[in-house]
Every structure is written in structure tokens, then in C-alpha cells.
Coordinates of C-alpha atoms in Angstrom, one line a residue:
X148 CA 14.3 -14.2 -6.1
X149 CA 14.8 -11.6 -3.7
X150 CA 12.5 -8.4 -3.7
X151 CA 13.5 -5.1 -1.8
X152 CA 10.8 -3.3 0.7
X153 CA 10.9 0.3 -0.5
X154 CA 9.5 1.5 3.1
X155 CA 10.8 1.0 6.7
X156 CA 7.0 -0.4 8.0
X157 CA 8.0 -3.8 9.7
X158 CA 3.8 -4.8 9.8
X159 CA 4.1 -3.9 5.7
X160 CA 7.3 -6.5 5.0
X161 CA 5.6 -9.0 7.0
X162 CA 2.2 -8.9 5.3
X163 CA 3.9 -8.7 2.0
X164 CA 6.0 -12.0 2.9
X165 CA 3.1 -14.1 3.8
X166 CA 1.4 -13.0 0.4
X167 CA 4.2 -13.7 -1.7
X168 CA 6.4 -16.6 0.0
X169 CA 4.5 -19.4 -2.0
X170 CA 6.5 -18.0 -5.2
X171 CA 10.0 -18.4 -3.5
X172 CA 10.0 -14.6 -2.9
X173 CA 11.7 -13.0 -0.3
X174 CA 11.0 -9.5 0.3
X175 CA 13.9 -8.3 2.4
X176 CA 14.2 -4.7 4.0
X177 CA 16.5 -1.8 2.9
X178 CA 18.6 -2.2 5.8
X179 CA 18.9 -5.5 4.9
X180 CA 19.8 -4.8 1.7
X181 CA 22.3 -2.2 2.9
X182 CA 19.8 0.9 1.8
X183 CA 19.6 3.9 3.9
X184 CA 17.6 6.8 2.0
X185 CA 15.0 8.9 2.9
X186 CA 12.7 9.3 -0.5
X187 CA 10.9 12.2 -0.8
X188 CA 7.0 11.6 -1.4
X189 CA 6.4 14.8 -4.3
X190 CA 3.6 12.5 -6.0
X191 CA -0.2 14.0 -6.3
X192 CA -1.6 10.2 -6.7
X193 CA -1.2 6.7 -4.8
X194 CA 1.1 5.7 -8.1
X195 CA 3.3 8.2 -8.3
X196 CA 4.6 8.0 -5.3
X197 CA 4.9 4.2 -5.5
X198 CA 6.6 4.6 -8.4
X199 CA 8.9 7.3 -6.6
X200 CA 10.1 4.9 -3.9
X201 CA 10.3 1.6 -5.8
X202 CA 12.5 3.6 -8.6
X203 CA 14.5 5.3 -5.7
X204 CA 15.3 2.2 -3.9
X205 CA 16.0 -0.3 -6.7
X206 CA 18.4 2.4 -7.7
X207 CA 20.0 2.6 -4.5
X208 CA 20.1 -1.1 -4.0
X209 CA 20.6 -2.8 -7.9
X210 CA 18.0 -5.2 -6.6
X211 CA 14.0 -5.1 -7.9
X212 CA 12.2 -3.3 -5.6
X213 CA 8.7 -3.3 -4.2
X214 CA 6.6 -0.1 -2.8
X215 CA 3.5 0.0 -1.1
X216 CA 1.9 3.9 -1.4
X217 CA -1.6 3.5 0.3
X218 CA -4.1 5.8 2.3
X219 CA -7.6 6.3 3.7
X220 CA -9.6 8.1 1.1
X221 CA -13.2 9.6 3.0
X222 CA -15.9 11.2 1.0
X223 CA -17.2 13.6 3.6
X224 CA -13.6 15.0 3.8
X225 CA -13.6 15.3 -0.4
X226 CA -10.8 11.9 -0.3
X227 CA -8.8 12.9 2.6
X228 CA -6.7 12.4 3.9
X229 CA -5.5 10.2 0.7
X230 CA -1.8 10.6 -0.2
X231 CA -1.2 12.3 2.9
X232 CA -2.1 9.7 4.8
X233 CA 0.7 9.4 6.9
X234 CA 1.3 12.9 7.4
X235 CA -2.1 14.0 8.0
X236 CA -2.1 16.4 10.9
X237 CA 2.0 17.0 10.7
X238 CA 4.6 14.6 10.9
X239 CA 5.0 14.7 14.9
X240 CA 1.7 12.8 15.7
X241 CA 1.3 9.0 15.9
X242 CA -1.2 6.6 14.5
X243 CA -4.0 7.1 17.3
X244 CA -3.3 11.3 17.0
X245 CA -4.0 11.0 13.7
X246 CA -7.6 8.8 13.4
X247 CA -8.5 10.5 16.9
X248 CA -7.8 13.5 14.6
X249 CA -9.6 12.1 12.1
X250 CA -13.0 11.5 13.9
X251 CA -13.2 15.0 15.5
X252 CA -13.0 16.5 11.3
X253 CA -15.9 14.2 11.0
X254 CA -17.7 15.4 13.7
X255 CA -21.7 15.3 13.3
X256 CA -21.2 13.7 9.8
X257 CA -23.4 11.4 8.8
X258 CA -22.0 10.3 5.5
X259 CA -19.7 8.2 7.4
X260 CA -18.8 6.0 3.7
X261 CA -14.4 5.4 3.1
X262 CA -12.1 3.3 1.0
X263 CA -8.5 2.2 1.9
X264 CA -6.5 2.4 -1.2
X265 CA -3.2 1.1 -2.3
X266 CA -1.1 0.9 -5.3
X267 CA 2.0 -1.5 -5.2
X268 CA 4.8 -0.7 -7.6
X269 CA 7.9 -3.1 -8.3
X270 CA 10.5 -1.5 -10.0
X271 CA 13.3 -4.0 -11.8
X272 CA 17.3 -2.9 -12.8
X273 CA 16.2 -3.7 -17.0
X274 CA 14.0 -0.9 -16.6
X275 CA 10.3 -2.8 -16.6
X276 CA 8.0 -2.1 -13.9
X277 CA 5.0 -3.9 -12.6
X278 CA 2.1 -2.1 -10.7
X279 CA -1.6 -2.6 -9.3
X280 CA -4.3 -1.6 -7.2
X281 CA -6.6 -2.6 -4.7
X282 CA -9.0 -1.0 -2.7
X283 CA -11.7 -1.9 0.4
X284 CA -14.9 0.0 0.8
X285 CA -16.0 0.6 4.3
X286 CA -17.0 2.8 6.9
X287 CA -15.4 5.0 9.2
X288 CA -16.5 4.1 12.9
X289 CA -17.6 6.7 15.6
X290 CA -15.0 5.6 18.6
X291 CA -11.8 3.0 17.8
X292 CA -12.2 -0.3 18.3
X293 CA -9.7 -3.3 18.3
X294 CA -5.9 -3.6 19.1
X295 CA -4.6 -5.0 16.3
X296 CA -3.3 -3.3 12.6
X297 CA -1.9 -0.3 12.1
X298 CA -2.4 3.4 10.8
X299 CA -6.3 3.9 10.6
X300 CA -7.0 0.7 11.0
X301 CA -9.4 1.0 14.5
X302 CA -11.7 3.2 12.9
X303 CA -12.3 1.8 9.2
X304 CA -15.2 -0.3 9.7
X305 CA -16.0 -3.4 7.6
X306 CA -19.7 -3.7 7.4
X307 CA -20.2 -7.1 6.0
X308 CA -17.8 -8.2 8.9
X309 CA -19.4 -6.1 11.3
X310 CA -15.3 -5.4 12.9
X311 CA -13.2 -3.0 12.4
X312 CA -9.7 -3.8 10.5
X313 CA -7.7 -3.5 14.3
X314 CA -10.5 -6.2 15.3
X315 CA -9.7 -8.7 12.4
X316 CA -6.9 -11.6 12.2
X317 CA -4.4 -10.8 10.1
X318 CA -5.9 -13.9 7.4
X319 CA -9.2 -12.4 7.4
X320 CA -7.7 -8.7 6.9
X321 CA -5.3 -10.1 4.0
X322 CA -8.4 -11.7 2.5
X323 CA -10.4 -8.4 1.7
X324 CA -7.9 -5.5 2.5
X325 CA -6.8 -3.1 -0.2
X326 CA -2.9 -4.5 0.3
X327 CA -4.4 -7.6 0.3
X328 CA -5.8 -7.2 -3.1
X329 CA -2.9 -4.8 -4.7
X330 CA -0.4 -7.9 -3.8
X331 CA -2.4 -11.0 -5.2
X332 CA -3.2 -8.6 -8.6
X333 CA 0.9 -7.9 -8.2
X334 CA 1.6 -11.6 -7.0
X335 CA -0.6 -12.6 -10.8
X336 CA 2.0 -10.2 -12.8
X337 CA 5.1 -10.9 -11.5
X338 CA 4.1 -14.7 -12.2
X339 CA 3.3 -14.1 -15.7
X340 CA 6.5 -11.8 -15.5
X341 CA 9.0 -14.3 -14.6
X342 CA 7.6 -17.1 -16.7
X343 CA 7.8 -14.9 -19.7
X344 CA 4.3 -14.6 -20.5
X345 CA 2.2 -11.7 -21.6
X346 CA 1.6 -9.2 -19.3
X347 CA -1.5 -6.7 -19.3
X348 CA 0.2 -3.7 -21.5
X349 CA -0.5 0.0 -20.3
X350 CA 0.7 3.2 -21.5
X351 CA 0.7 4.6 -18.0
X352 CA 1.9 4.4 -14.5
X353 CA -1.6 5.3 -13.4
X354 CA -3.3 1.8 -15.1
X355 CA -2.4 -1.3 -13.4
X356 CA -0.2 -3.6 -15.5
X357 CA 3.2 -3.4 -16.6
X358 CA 5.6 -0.8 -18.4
X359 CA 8.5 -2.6 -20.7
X360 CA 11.9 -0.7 -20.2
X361 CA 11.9 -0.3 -23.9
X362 CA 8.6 1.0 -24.1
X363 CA 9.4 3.8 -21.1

């Protein structure tokens, strides 16, 4: 079965590859699947805009589609930057503008406490969808530290690991990061999906579980 990446994130299609492979998934890109849109993110929440590019690219495509909407969430800063992760401080700055960004608003705060969030959203041609959440609590550090990752990823601070994400492999990051969690909830459902089992019935995007086209 072949899954569309709604997102042009290399670092994102391989971690989603190595989750799902063992089902005989493969999650190709939109280029590769001859997709070339630019979806605009209008969504308030981590699902609605998961929902927005899944929907947008299976569309566009006529394949199921996959999408990833994630972000830091830090309680000092009342969740931000959240859903505008990616675009926090303008869209011209890079991944260390933004956490450098990032530390100096958190200047002289103590309440240092964070959460990665991030919902996955596969949208399929019949109309069902499938979606879940994971999230990792942690810290957000004082200076960067590590070389690996992406985004936010040298300043979120795993205490029980005593490392930064950017300072873990990429097995112990899958293990306990919030992507890592969203795709083995996802990898569960789309299982249960295919085999034509029950899935967990919800009456909303927002709960994780799955929408029947008939039911929409």
C-alpha cells in the first residue's frame, strides 16, 4: 500500500518510513506522486490543519494521504508557539532564528515546563479518515545543545534522558517523541483498518480514532 506525505519535510517521510515499513507501507512524497500544491494552514488546532493537508493532498493525488501537523506548545508563553510552530517569528527565519528566538521570549523564566505535540491525519479516496495524537513532556533548555533533529529540537530537553532531542539517535527519539507516538497509535488503526476490524468510533476530528465516509 502506498501512502502519500502531505508535507515537503524530507527528515518527516523518513521517520514516518521507518515506523511504518514493517506493514508493507510506503509513504512516498508529493513530488513523487506527481503533487505540487501549496495548502494553506487556516486551522486553530493541531487536527485541523492535519486534516486540511491530508484532505488537500489525497484530493490532489487520488492516493490516501498522511499529514503530520505538530508544534512546541510552552506554558510560560500560554502554549506558544503551538500551531504556529513553523512560522513563529515570520516565515523568513530558519530553524535556529526561531528557538534562538524562542529562548530570548523566555528570558528570566523560570517555569521552563513544554510539550511537543502532534496529530497525524490519513485521509483515504472512500471518504474515511484515520487520526491520532501523541505528545512528549519536557523542558525547554537555556542554550542549544546537540546537532541532530530538526525545528526545536536543540532546546526541548528530555529530563529522564538528561539530552536534548538534537542530542538523541533517531531510535531513542522515535521511542518517546510525540511523532513517535502519533504514528504507532496511527500504525494500531490503519492495521485494524485494513484488516477490517473495528476501529475506535469518534464523532470528531478533534478525538483520535477514525471517521467512516458514511458517517461524515
Amino acid at each position: 500500500m502506498k501512502l502519500v506525505l502531505a508535507s515537503k519535510n524530507e527528515k518527516k517521510l523518513v521517520e514516518m518510513n521507518d515506523i511504518l515499513s514493517h506493514l508493507g507501507i510506503e509513504v512516498c512524497s508529493e513530488a513523487e506522486a506527481g503533487v505540487d500544491i501549496e495548502v494553506e494552514e487556516t486551522g486553530t488546532t493541531f487536527e485541523e490543519n492535519s486534516l486540511l493537508k491530508a484532505r488537500a493532498v489525497m484530493e490532489a493525488s487520488g492516493l490516501p494521504a498522511i499529514a503530520d501537523d505538530s508544534g512546541l506548545c510552552v506554558d510560560c508563553l500560554n502554549g506558544a508557539p503551538g500551531v504556529y510552530s513553523a512560522r513563529y517569528g515570520g516565515e523568513g527565519l530558519d530553524d535556529a532564528a526561531r528557538y534562538r528566538m524562542l529562548l530570548e521570549n523566555m528570558r528570566g523564566q523560570m517555569t521552563r515546563t513544554a510539550r511537543f505535540v502532534s496529530v497525524i491525519t490519513c485521509c483515504f479516496p472512500n471518504g474515511d479518515v484515520l487520526t491520532a495524537r501523541g505528545e512528549c513532556p519536557g523542558t525547554i533548555a537555556y542554550a542549544p545543545m546537540g546537532e541532530g533533529g530538526f525545528g526545536y529540537d536543540p532546546v526541548f530537553f528530555v529530563p529522564e534522558l538528561k539530552k536534548t532531542f538534537a542530542q538523541l539517535t533517531a531510535e531513542e527519539k522515535n521511542a518517546i517523541s510525540h511523532r513517535g507516538t502519533a504514528l504507532r497509535l496511527f500504525r494500531e488503526q490503519l492495521e485494524r483498518y485494513l484488516s477490517g476490524g473495528e476501529s475506535y468510533p469518534v464523532k470528531s476530528v478533534g478525538e483520535t480514532g477514525m471517521i467512516r465516509g458514511e458517517d461524515r
